[in-house]
Structures are given as structure tokens and as C-alpha cells.
XYZ file of C-alpha atoms in Angstrom:
665
model
C 178.008 147.030 157.348
C 180.872 149.474 157.941
C 181.371 152.961 156.514
C 183.746 152.964 153.555
C 186.863 155.146 153.500
C 185.334 157.750 151.150
C 182.516 158.478 153.590
C 184.432 158.671 156.857
C 185.026 162.405 156.691
C 181.425 163.109 155.627
C 180.160 160.835 158.411
C 182.014 162.684 161.157
C 181.084 166.059 159.688
C 177.444 165.005 159.606
C 177.666 163.696 163.211
C 179.104 166.982 164.420
C 176.245 168.946 162.857
C 173.506 166.572 163.983
C 170.973 168.103 166.390
C 168.430 166.552 168.652
C 165.950 166.376 165.778
C 168.073 163.639 164.159
C 166.970 161.270 166.880
C 163.321 161.483 165.809
C 161.773 158.625 163.865
C 161.933 159.103 160.102
C 158.502 159.545 158.518
C 159.582 158.493 155.052
C 160.872 155.173 153.760
C 164.305 155.571 152.064
C 163.537 155.268 148.368
C 165.686 155.605 145.261
C 165.124 158.623 142.975
C 161.985 158.267 140.822
C 163.992 157.980 137.629
C 165.982 155.013 139.012
C 164.483 151.532 139.472
C 165.455 149.437 142.463
C 168.134 146.986 141.388
C 167.757 143.739 143.329
C 170.596 141.223 143.315
C 169.825 137.554 143.751
C 171.244 135.581 146.667
C 173.018 132.677 144.982
C 174.136 129.288 146.241
C 177.846 128.524 146.714
C 179.664 126.288 144.162
C 178.693 122.655 144.579
C 181.166 120.473 146.483
C 181.146 116.846 147.528
C 180.939 115.899 151.193
C 184.572 114.746 151.046
C 185.700 118.104 149.635
C 183.842 119.993 152.358
C 185.289 117.748 155.082
C 188.794 118.107 153.673
C 188.507 121.901 153.545
C 187.064 122.108 157.051
C 189.685 119.834 158.613
C 192.412 121.743 156.798
C 191.153 125.015 158.287
C 190.917 123.523 161.788
C 194.208 121.623 162.009
C 196.386 123.284 159.363
C 195.510 127.007 159.323
C 199.159 127.876 158.598
C 199.406 125.436 155.619
C 202.689 123.837 156.819
C 203.246 121.991 153.525
C 203.103 125.145 151.394
C 206.897 125.306 151.026
C 207.040 121.724 149.699
C 204.958 122.489 146.606
C 206.730 122.230 143.231
C 210.019 121.127 144.836
C 212.351 118.273 143.904
C 212.588 115.215 146.167
C 216.042 116.297 147.307
C 214.773 119.765 148.225
C 211.747 118.260 149.981
C 214.073 116.094 152.089
C 216.110 119.134 153.109
C 212.941 121.106 153.932
C 211.622 118.159 155.952
C 214.811 118.009 158.043
C 214.691 121.761 158.602
C 211.059 121.498 159.638
C 211.745 118.706 162.147
C 215.052 120.171 163.365
C 215.057 123.997 163.166
C 218.775 123.982 164.012
C 219.368 122.667 160.462
C 217.837 125.868 159.132
C 219.601 128.593 161.095
C 222.736 126.517 161.731
C 223.769 126.828 158.057
C 224.171 130.595 158.485
C 225.760 130.549 161.939
C 228.964 132.549 162.371
C 231.449 133.781 164.949
C 229.638 137.096 165.451
C 226.430 135.302 166.438
C 228.389 132.966 168.717
C 229.949 135.929 170.529
C 226.478 137.231 171.396
C 225.168 133.781 172.327
C 228.048 132.915 174.638
C 227.591 136.165 176.588
C 223.833 135.626 176.962
C 224.318 131.919 177.755
C 226.756 132.617 180.572
C 224.495 135.395 181.870
C 221.428 133.176 182.125
C 223.579 130.409 183.647
C 224.365 132.711 186.570
C 220.602 132.975 187.112
C 219.611 129.418 186.173
C 221.971 127.600 188.569
C 220.656 129.143 191.823
C 217.075 129.110 190.501
C 217.375 125.435 189.516
C 218.426 124.492 193.039
C 215.678 126.663 194.541
C 212.843 125.406 192.324
C 213.773 121.778 192.970
C 213.274 122.395 196.689
C 209.955 124.062 195.839
C 208.898 120.774 194.202
C 210.157 118.885 197.308
C 212.907 117.299 195.214
C 216.646 117.061 195.979
C 218.403 120.308 194.907
C 220.653 118.408 192.499
C 217.588 117.463 190.401
C 217.122 121.172 189.636
C 220.616 121.305 188.151
C 220.044 118.095 186.209
C 216.909 119.720 184.775
C 218.983 122.714 183.653
C 221.392 120.526 181.634
C 219.616 117.976 179.400
C 216.385 119.878 178.458
C 218.193 123.006 177.138
C 220.336 120.811 174.879
C 217.290 119.095 173.390
C 215.374 122.341 172.978
C 218.287 123.986 171.138
C 217.918 121.305 168.422
C 214.108 121.103 168.237
C 212.849 124.522 169.359
C 211.866 127.357 167.033
C 212.397 130.269 169.461
C 215.705 132.146 169.469
C 215.301 133.611 172.943
C 213.513 130.999 175.053
C 215.701 129.968 178.007
C 214.704 126.495 179.203
C 214.722 125.092 182.720
C 212.589 124.538 185.837
C 209.915 127.151 186.586
C 208.211 128.104 189.822
C 204.563 127.372 188.910
C 205.140 123.857 187.548
C 207.417 123.111 190.515
C 204.782 124.304 192.976
C 201.969 122.307 191.333
C 204.031 119.121 191.140
C 205.155 119.454 194.752
C 201.620 120.162 195.951
C 199.932 117.317 194.083
C 202.506 114.619 194.847
C 203.027 115.619 198.480
C 199.335 115.148 199.129
C 199.755 111.383 198.697
C 203.459 110.599 199.231
C 205.904 112.190 201.667
C 209.162 113.345 200.103
C 210.966 112.856 203.431
C 209.480 109.520 204.553
C 209.644 107.833 201.146
C 212.060 109.857 198.972
C 212.666 107.102 196.385
C 208.969 106.626 195.646
C 208.516 110.403 195.499
C 211.316 110.661 192.922
C 209.734 107.873 190.896
C 206.394 109.673 190.848
C 208.036 112.989 189.897
C 209.923 111.460 186.966
C 206.821 109.559 185.820
C 204.644 112.686 186.002
C 207.286 114.454 183.906
C 207.135 111.642 181.351
C 203.340 111.895 181.068
C 203.587 115.690 180.809
C 205.985 115.261 177.887
C 203.773 112.662 176.180
C 200.764 114.955 176.496
C 202.661 117.997 175.181
C 204.194 116.133 172.241
C 200.803 114.605 171.382
C 199.207 118.046 171.198
C 201.903 119.130 168.766
C 201.812 115.950 166.687
C 198.010 115.965 166.382
C 197.951 119.766 166.057
C 195.556 120.128 168.977
C 197.140 123.185 170.500
C 193.806 125.001 170.536
C 192.917 122.906 173.614
C 195.273 124.946 175.797
C 193.388 128.093 174.751
C 190.801 127.217 177.407
C 193.380 128.630 179.808
C 192.515 132.208 178.946
C 194.788 135.132 179.720
C 192.433 136.222 182.504
C 192.619 132.759 184.083
C 196.404 132.708 183.913
C 196.759 136.189 185.405
C 194.780 135.141 188.476
C 196.358 131.697 188.709
C 199.915 133.028 188.460
C 199.249 135.700 191.076
C 197.622 133.250 193.501
C 200.383 130.697 193.029
C 203.024 133.424 193.473
C 201.499 134.469 196.804
C 201.358 130.858 198.017
C 204.945 130.215 196.893
C 206.156 133.363 198.660
C 204.303 132.479 201.872
C 205.749 128.961 201.791
C 209.224 130.488 201.778
C 208.570 132.014 205.204
C 209.711 128.637 206.502
C 213.193 129.295 205.151
C 213.235 133.030 205.885
C 212.288 132.520 209.539
C 214.244 129.315 210.098
C 211.178 127.215 211.005
C 211.890 123.477 211.137
C 208.371 122.034 211.504
C 206.137 123.564 208.853
C 202.841 122.616 207.247
C 202.909 120.823 203.932
C 199.597 122.400 202.897
C 199.431 125.081 200.218
C 196.504 127.203 201.373
C 196.743 130.695 202.840
C 195.148 129.946 206.227
C 197.166 126.779 207.114
C 200.425 128.437 206.035
C 199.897 131.570 208.122
C 198.663 129.482 211.054
C 201.821 127.381 210.875
C 204.015 130.494 210.804
C 202.608 131.879 214.050
C 202.173 128.522 215.778
C 205.918 127.895 215.527
C 207.222 131.262 216.709
C 209.478 129.451 219.149
C 211.434 128.044 216.166
C 212.159 131.438 214.620
C 215.911 132.063 214.299
C 217.072 135.667 214.515
C 220.263 134.815 212.627
C 218.290 133.331 209.743
C 215.867 136.261 209.763
C 218.651 138.858 209.577
C 220.467 137.055 206.773
C 217.288 136.221 204.863
C 215.718 139.651 204.878
C 219.088 141.296 204.229
C 219.673 139.319 201.055
C 215.981 139.604 200.090
C 216.321 143.398 200.251
C 219.474 143.154 198.123
C 217.729 140.988 195.491
C 214.627 143.207 195.342
C 216.792 146.318 195.011
C 218.744 144.879 192.081
C 215.454 143.834 190.475
C 214.108 147.386 190.692
C 217.335 148.766 189.226
C 217.009 146.484 186.208
C 213.326 147.350 185.769
C 213.971 151.101 185.801
C 217.113 150.842 183.650
C 216.820 147.868 181.235
C 220.435 148.301 180.102
C 221.461 147.217 183.602
C 219.664 143.854 183.216
C 222.856 142.087 184.280
C 222.543 143.557 187.785
C 219.441 141.488 188.653
C 220.679 138.540 186.553
C 223.910 138.260 188.541
C 222.309 139.032 191.910
C 221.109 135.455 192.738
C 224.517 133.877 192.075
C 226.222 136.731 193.914
C 223.914 136.144 196.879
C 224.688 132.417 196.846
C 228.448 133.046 196.791
C 228.409 135.714 199.518
C 226.022 133.828 201.811
C 227.991 130.581 201.375
C 231.252 132.317 202.323
C 229.535 133.981 205.276
C 228.079 130.724 206.607
C 231.417 128.957 206.118
C 233.167 131.652 208.162
C 230.662 131.664 211.033
C 229.534 128.021 210.921
C 230.721 127.385 214.467
C 228.600 130.252 215.811
C 225.558 130.299 213.498
C 223.889 127.058 214.566
C 220.431 128.361 213.675
C 221.232 128.700 209.961
C 220.570 125.521 207.969
C 222.447 124.861 204.737
C 222.158 122.526 201.750
C 224.868 120.051 202.635
C 226.382 117.452 200.325
C 225.451 117.507 196.627
C 226.712 114.638 194.445
C 229.070 115.422 191.571
C 228.649 113.999 188.078
C 226.293 113.990 185.101
C 222.621 113.118 185.152
C 222.162 109.477 186.155
C 219.671 107.489 184.008
C 216.187 107.233 185.516
C 214.352 105.140 182.916
C 214.204 102.275 185.399
C 212.490 104.583 187.929
C 209.435 105.322 185.798
C 206.289 104.139 187.565
C 203.766 102.607 185.151
C 201.686 100.459 187.504
C 200.434 100.546 191.050
C 198.141 102.656 193.161
C 199.789 105.999 192.292
C 199.613 105.702 188.493
C 196.452 107.839 188.262
C 198.121 110.483 190.445
C 201.160 110.693 188.161
C 198.969 110.965 185.054
C 196.861 113.748 186.594
C 199.950 115.588 187.829
C 201.589 115.214 184.434
C 198.557 116.589 182.587
C 198.174 119.651 184.807
C 201.888 120.513 184.978
C 202.152 119.782 181.255
C 199.362 122.222 180.395
C 200.758 124.946 182.643
C 204.355 124.603 181.471
C 203.303 124.400 177.821
C 201.147 127.513 178.119
C 203.939 129.446 179.812
C 206.607 128.277 177.364
C 204.634 129.136 174.212
C 203.470 132.475 175.624
C 207.025 133.483 176.543
C 208.418 132.334 173.192
C 205.800 134.275 171.221
C 206.305 137.379 173.371
C 209.985 137.707 172.519
C 209.469 136.576 168.925
C 207.053 139.476 168.399
C 209.692 141.896 169.675
C 212.133 140.672 167.018
C 209.500 140.216 164.286
C 209.886 136.491 163.676
C 207.467 133.574 163.941
C 207.344 130.843 166.563
C 205.577 127.688 165.377
C 203.224 126.655 168.197
C 203.039 123.007 167.123
C 206.825 122.722 166.841
C 207.140 124.255 170.290
C 204.736 121.676 171.706
C 206.752 118.888 170.116
C 210.055 120.349 171.331
C 208.886 120.919 174.919
C 207.179 117.521 175.005
C 210.186 115.588 173.702
C 212.599 117.372 176.037
C 210.406 116.466 179.022
C 210.149 112.845 177.869
C 213.933 112.680 177.510
C 214.337 114.561 180.782
C 212.228 112.034 182.679
C 214.733 109.350 181.606
C 217.723 111.431 182.770
C 216.679 112.447 186.310
C 214.936 115.703 185.298
C 211.505 116.981 186.248
C 209.098 119.226 184.311
C 210.831 122.074 182.469
C 209.738 124.789 180.047
C 210.658 128.281 178.944
C 211.093 130.616 181.911
C 209.984 134.229 181.557
C 212.643 135.653 183.893
C 215.524 133.736 182.287
C 214.203 134.392 178.762
C 214.003 138.124 179.515
C 217.621 138.070 180.671
C 218.557 136.030 177.592
C 216.856 138.570 175.317
C 218.378 141.604 177.034
C 221.837 139.988 176.996
C 221.664 139.889 173.195
C 220.949 136.225 172.426
C 220.712 135.599 168.679
C 219.952 131.862 168.462
C 219.195 128.806 170.587
C 222.979 128.315 171.024
C 222.595 130.348 174.222
C 220.815 127.290 175.654
C 223.817 125.136 174.672
C 226.134 127.573 176.473
C 223.813 127.420 179.494
C 223.971 123.611 179.453
C 227.777 123.741 179.178
C 227.992 126.029 182.218
C 225.721 123.677 184.184
C 227.871 120.741 183.032
C 231.002 122.364 184.453
C 229.111 123.047 187.687
C 227.931 119.427 187.952
C 231.403 118.003 187.310
C 233.611 120.328 189.337
C 231.789 122.902 191.468
C 229.252 120.928 193.503
C 231.320 120.863 196.740
C 231.218 124.676 196.769
C 227.448 124.591 197.448
C 227.827 122.586 200.670
C 227.461 125.615 202.967
C 224.879 127.462 200.839
C 222.127 128.451 203.322
C 218.542 127.419 202.599
C 217.393 130.917 203.482
C 219.088 132.253 200.328
C 217.137 129.809 198.195
C 213.932 131.079 199.805
C 214.912 134.691 199.074
C 215.697 133.843 195.434
C 212.300 132.146 194.990
C 210.410 135.088 196.527
C 212.204 137.558 194.257
C 211.448 135.449 191.188
C 207.719 134.938 191.877
C 206.986 138.553 192.759
C 207.139 139.321 189.044
C 204.224 136.932 188.474
C 201.809 139.202 190.368
C 200.540 141.410 187.536
C 198.120 143.803 189.203
C 198.113 146.087 186.143
C 196.733 143.262 184.003
C 194.042 142.569 186.617
C 193.023 146.250 186.637
C 192.852 146.227 182.838
C 190.570 143.179 182.965
C 188.273 145.053 185.338
C 188.114 148.049 183.014
C 187.595 146.035 179.801
C 185.665 142.856 180.651
C 184.027 142.196 184.015
C 183.517 138.502 183.240
C 187.231 138.096 182.526
C 187.943 139.837 185.816
C 185.596 137.387 187.571
C 187.541 134.459 186.053
C 190.768 136.086 187.209
C 189.536 136.553 190.777
C 188.064 133.034 190.947
C 191.429 131.670 189.896
C 193.315 133.858 192.375
C 191.174 133.158 195.435
C 190.665 129.520 194.457
C 194.423 128.930 194.490
C 194.867 131.003 197.632
C 192.154 129.457 199.815
C 191.196 126.070 198.303
C 194.061 124.420 196.425
C 196.204 124.928 193.368
C 194.518 122.277 191.150
C 190.977 123.162 192.268
C 191.656 126.867 191.873
C 192.751 126.241 188.319
C 189.696 124.037 187.679
C 187.349 126.744 188.987
C 188.951 129.347 186.733
C 188.695 127.083 183.674
C 185.063 126.443 184.595
C 184.350 130.182 184.655
C 186.047 130.573 181.257
C 183.961 127.739 179.781
C 180.831 129.322 181.290
C 181.750 132.544 179.478
C 182.032 130.652 176.178
C 178.672 128.949 176.758
C 177.101 132.283 177.631
C 178.227 133.798 174.335
C 177.079 130.736 172.369
C 173.685 130.266 174.032
C 172.843 133.953 174.438
C 174.101 135.660 171.273
C 173.725 139.341 170.621
C 170.812 140.671 168.547
C 170.867 144.265 167.304
C 168.119 146.660 166.198
C 169.192 148.440 162.994
C 168.240 151.795 161.551
C 169.060 153.785 158.428
C 171.749 156.461 158.370
C 170.116 159.382 156.509
C 170.996 159.924 152.840
C 172.775 156.553 152.630
C 171.959 152.891 152.091
C 173.813 152.045 155.306
C 172.000 150.335 158.178
C 173.615 150.285 161.599
C 172.736 149.807 165.271
C 170.295 152.386 166.622
C 172.015 152.314 170.001
C 175.489 152.785 168.567
C 174.769 155.403 165.890
C 172.522 158.132 167.245
C 171.888 159.608 163.799
C 170.447 156.311 162.554
C 166.649 156.325 162.341
C 163.956 153.668 162.285
C 162.317 152.828 158.967
C 158.492 153.054 159.203
C 156.666 149.697 158.940
C 159.980 147.803 159.120
C 161.705 146.081 162.026
C 165.314 145.385 161.035
C 167.298 142.998 163.243
C 170.820 141.599 162.992
C 171.977 138.327 164.566
C 175.667 138.279 165.517
C 176.210 134.558 166.054
C 175.860 131.122 164.453
C 172.370 129.656 164.846
C 172.656 126.344 166.709
C 170.500 124.047 168.784
C 171.998 125.747 171.840
C 170.616 129.188 171.006
C 167.729 128.650 168.552
C 165.009 128.770 171.225
C 166.522 131.894 172.762
C 166.763 133.618 169.370
C 163.134 132.884 168.564
C 161.940 134.213 171.920
C 164.193 137.277 171.674
C 163.027 138.179 168.158
C 159.368 137.783 169.083
C 160.043 140.092 172.011
C 161.573 142.652 169.601
C 158.371 142.431 167.530
C 156.129 142.876 170.572
C 158.118 145.850 171.853
C 158.113 147.468 168.416
C 154.329 147.074 168.091
C 153.816 148.573 171.560
C 156.065 151.511 170.655
C 154.162 152.064 167.392
C 150.786 152.045 169.194
C 152.004 154.590 171.729
C 153.462 156.951 169.124
C 150.694 156.389 166.515
C 153.108 155.558 163.710
C 152.738 153.395 160.607
C 151.711 149.795 161.251
C 154.472 147.220 161.389
C 154.424 145.108 158.212
C 157.840 143.503 157.703
C 160.621 142.006 159.825
C 164.056 141.901 158.186
C 166.771 139.682 159.670
C 170.324 140.568 158.612
C 172.226 137.235 158.616
C 175.605 138.623 157.534
C 177.190 137.623 160.865
C 175.487 134.195 161.015
C 178.520 132.085 160.090
C 176.797 128.683 160.488
C 173.401 127.093 161.016
C 172.155 123.632 161.963
C 168.789 121.894 161.633
C 167.527 123.445 164.877
C 168.318 126.916 163.549
C 166.537 126.143 160.260
C 163.466 124.797 162.090
C 163.444 127.924 164.231
C 163.319 130.162 161.142
C 160.416 128.116 159.730
C 158.526 128.327 163.004
C 159.216 132.060 163.307
C 157.919 132.640 159.755
C 154.675 130.773 160.550
C 154.122 132.732 163.768
C 154.685 136.051 161.998
C 152.435 135.106 159.059
C 149.563 134.490 161.473
C 150.075 138.067 162.636
C 150.156 139.336 159.006
C 153.855 140.132 159.206
C 156.326 139.352 156.455
C 159.712 137.774 157.333
C 162.693 138.589 155.091
C 166.249 137.209 155.317
C 169.255 139.223 154.163
C 172.674 138.018 152.992
C 173.004 134.492 154.432
C 176.590 133.247 153.933
C 177.369 130.389 151.538
C 177.259 127.468 153.973
C 174.042 128.767 155.573
C 172.425 129.291 152.176
C 173.395 125.782 151.089
C 171.871 124.148 154.167
C 168.695 126.177 153.803
C 168.466 125.077 150.168
C 168.927 121.388 151.018
C 166.343 121.583 153.800
C 163.737 122.971 151.321
C 163.188 126.017 153.538
C 163.737 128.289 150.542
C 160.637 126.832 148.895
C 158.462 127.958 151.790
C 160.184 131.329 152.080
C 160.426 131.974 148.365
C 163.285 133.841 146.730
C 161.269 137.053 147.093
C 162.008 136.824 150.813
C 165.811 136.694 150.287
C 167.879 139.816 149.593
C 171.581 140.609 149.305
C 171.502 143.837 151.332
C 169.146 145.482 153.794
C 168.947 148.554 151.528
C 167.719 146.483 148.579
C 165.198 144.678 150.795
C 163.742 147.921 152.168
C 163.616 149.612 148.758
C 162.069 146.663 146.885
C 159.480 145.782 149.527
C 158.481 149.418 150.066
C 158.063 149.881 146.310
C 155.705 146.889 146.173
C 153.477 148.527 148.799
C 152.970 151.690 146.736
C 149.691 151.680 144.811
C 150.312 150.784 141.171
C 148.915 153.248 138.548
């Protein structure tokens, strides 16, 4: 029970004046003034509801906490139709108020992110072991679909490094992208389709809470580990190595780097590290001066243009520098006929789709909500799941692989002044022009530049400040973070993620099966009872042991709670014997924080009452919530306890029971 606002000042004043003597055990039971009788309020049952009403209310709270149909109440059928269209297609809502001023901002931001998205699209496709052109395809169709279905104004859609890495790692383990490129493409498009189906299903069924098992601590470690692996993999391009390991673990990658020193190309190294230094410098400039965001945004495309011109000029002399080569012109070719729905690799595509779908969905929603909070507007998580899922399903049929909202491109989009999702349409238009007319210009683009662009992009995923904060705040979260990081780094990307999720689930189980129990004491001159460990001025009440349970009482923790409370009783009796205080007579359990109870919890209370009665100790329950009280009533436990063992507050329980012990005149 917290201190109310009128007592805060008095509380701190009293705390400041408290001396060591306040820590001594009180020798008197807090009692009301003699002229005032103790007023005891009955603990009543909640209003009666049918099982169907309870189920309806519970399901509504679980799946519809935002009450999505609230706006449809008391509306005409015509208005409901309009609201339905706006709900399904957010563009119908903000598009009615779109004007030239908004378009001016969107076209600038759209062209700015296009300068970043085009080189990143090519780079990330190579990270997924796909043809570079697929990265550009994936930067054309998905942004168009998201602009119609998405609810975020600033999310910039396209390929991302983590999903690309995971897809490349998982598919390459079974199929070679060089020996069987057609089959590899089929598997990539099919995995994208399953990722989209999974994402859209979560949104349709409103099951987004499932992705919450990827806690922030898990993602911090996973992103950092994946970023390190991605950066190390790019040493192949930076050093000009031709024969390189396909594995994604730290030891094999570093072994491959030093085992192939004879393949290192000094020309590639000079160019690669030169442009890498340029990209990192522009990134630091934009970080220190956010108004110069365009410097780092334009740097990748600038690097591509300069390096392409340089290679074209020295192509007869720079034989050690490899370049992209021919890229086909034209729009996305249909790939519906390439989807792979039977055969030995179907399970692989489903597993790859689920994992990449979860990761891309988590990243996309997190990025969208981040920038929405900065502009004080809401992003509907279920709509985002539907939008990202449908764009991946459509993308799989138009030669695209897994896409989502990118943090780096969304940050550029936000800083460039994007106002609506039209910036994604402008991005798609810029990619369209590139696909139709500019593809021959990328012929001499060196692969080393793509490696430098990827390294620069993934460095931002290593958030050491967040890891340090986890260490300071929650050691178990830090353990999950480190398990994720080292699991990805030394075992594998999927297993590293699985280990981290396992640690997070273990944390949940630990909190459920081993809930917190608190010993309460009375704050002098008040009817407030708080933790003795937390509030030093709180004092024990003679003959009473007051405990609070801060968890639901389930089958998973009922045995533990019984053992822990009996231990509290034993320790209190030992303390009383040593200090020669008043005999323990009553155990009060504050159930204010017990939000639910099952039959095992009820049986535990009955068993605990019987054990305490044999030891001549009275058990009293305080303030059980409505659902708990109802279940206790239906189980007939209240008949054995009696209403005299149920109180609304701890203060009333102590005062009434203590008054009954006083000798009557």
C-alpha cells in the first residue's frame, strides 16, 4: 500500500528525523483511540457473471486490449464502411488530407533514402548469397505495398542486414548458391513467402504477444553478435580473398582469413579500407551533428559512384579488384512459379521463413514505434504485422526476399523530414528508374565497396551502452544478452537465438515458480504496512507475522509458497525466543498483489491453515481480489476459514484481532 500524496512530505520529514531507536521492535500493538471502535469492512464477492461473460471479457482483454471497434459504435452503415476501409488501408485516412507541402517534404526524404537504399539493397542481397539485382527488386515492390497498408509515417522499407544474414546462413547450410543457384533462389523466395504468411497470421489472429519472447536483452546480444559475424564475413571482400569459408562462426571465419593470406590483394585492401574510412568518418559527422544527416546518407552512393569510376579508369591495371559485372535491366520478373511447396527442402524453407519472419517483424515494429513516439502518434502493431506480412507474401511472387523496416534508412527518412508513407513511394520510383535505365552503370562497381557499406551499416547494431545498462539494472537480462551474443558468435545464428530465447523463458519461469514474498511492518502513527527491508522506520507488530505475496498462486508455485511461508513462521518464532518477545499468535497474508489463483493455490491455503492451527496459530487473509475471492467462495474454502478470517486491509485485521485478545470487562 503506497503513501498518499498528503503524507509524502510528512513521511520524508519523519525519515530524516528517525534515529537508530526507530529500528527497534515496537512493544505495543497499533490500536485506535479508546473512544473510537475498530471499523471492519467486509470483503465482498464480485458481481455474478456467467461463464460466457467471463470468457468474453477475458478474451477481449487478451486479444483486443486496444478495443479496435470502439470507433464503429453508434455510426451509420455508410460511416462504418468508410472507417473499415481506413482501418484496412491507412492511406485512405491520411491521403484525404494530403497536400503539396507534405509532398515536398516526402519527395526530399524519399530521394535521400533512395541514395542509401540502392547500394544497401545490392550489398544485403550479396549478404544473403543472392544475386545483387534481387536486392533492388526487394527495394521496389515492398515499399509500394507498405505505403498503402502500413501505419507508420517514417518506416523506410527494404532488405536488412540481420534477416539477410540469417537467410543466407540457414539456406547455404543445405544448398550451395553457386552450384545450384536456381534451387537456392526458389528456396529464398519460398522462405520469404512463409515469413509473410507467419507475419500476416500473427496480425490477423492478434497474436503479436508471441514475439515478445524476444526480449530487448536478447535482441541487443543477438544484433551485436550478428553484426560482428557480418563484419568479419566482409573481410573476404575487403582483402580480396577468392576462396572463403561459408561458415558463420568466429573461429572458422578468422581461420579462413589467415589460411588464405596468399590471396590477399593489396589493391583491394587499399581501396576497401580507404572507402571504409570515408564511410565511417561521414557516419561520425552525422552522429555528432544530426543536421548533417545527409552526409552519411549520401556517402554509400557517393562511394559506389567514385569507386566505379576509379575501377573503370584502371581496369586494365587493377586485375586484383573484382566487380559486380552485368546486372539485368527491367522490372521485377514474376516468381510465383518458383515457389517450392514440396520436396526435401520444404521443412528448411518453413524454418527459415519463421526465424527470418520473427526477426524482421520484431525489428520493423520496434523501429516504427521508436519514430512514432518521437512524433507523438500511434503505430498499430497488428496492422504493422499485416502490412509487413502481406508485402513479403507479394514480394515472394515478384522476385523479392524478406524485407522490413530498416533502422538506418528510417532514421535518415525521419531526419530528412518525411511526413507520410509517400516517401516509400518516392523511394520505389527512384529504384524503378534505376532498374529501367541505370543498371549498366553498376557493371564496374567493385565488390569491396559493397563490403565496406555493409560493415558501416552493421556497426550501428553493436549497442554496448545498452549492454552496460543491462548489467547495471538486471543481471539475468545481461546473462540473456551475453548468451545470445556468444551463441551467435561461436555456435550459429539460429542456435544462438534459440539459446537466448531459452534464457528469457527460464527467467519467466523463475519469476512464476519462485515469486517474491515480503515481510511487512507498521509505519509508526499510521495504518500503513510496508516492507521491513525497504522502509527502515517500519516496525514489527508483536504477536503478528504479516506477509505479502507478490504473484498469482498457481500449481507451479503453490508448493514453494507453502514452504516459504512456513519458513517465515519458523524464523519468526526463533527470533521471538531469542529476544524474549510476545508469543506469535497470528499470521496475516496480504493478497492484494495475488491477481489469480487456481485449485492448487486454494488447496495450499487450506493445507497451510491446518498446519498452523495444529501449532495454535491463526491464519488471516487480507484483500483478495475479485476473481480470487470468487474462486475461494466456489471452492467452499471460505466456510472453513470463516469470514472472521478475511479483512479488507492489514490495519483493520491487526486492530480487530488485537482488540479480541484484550480481556473483556
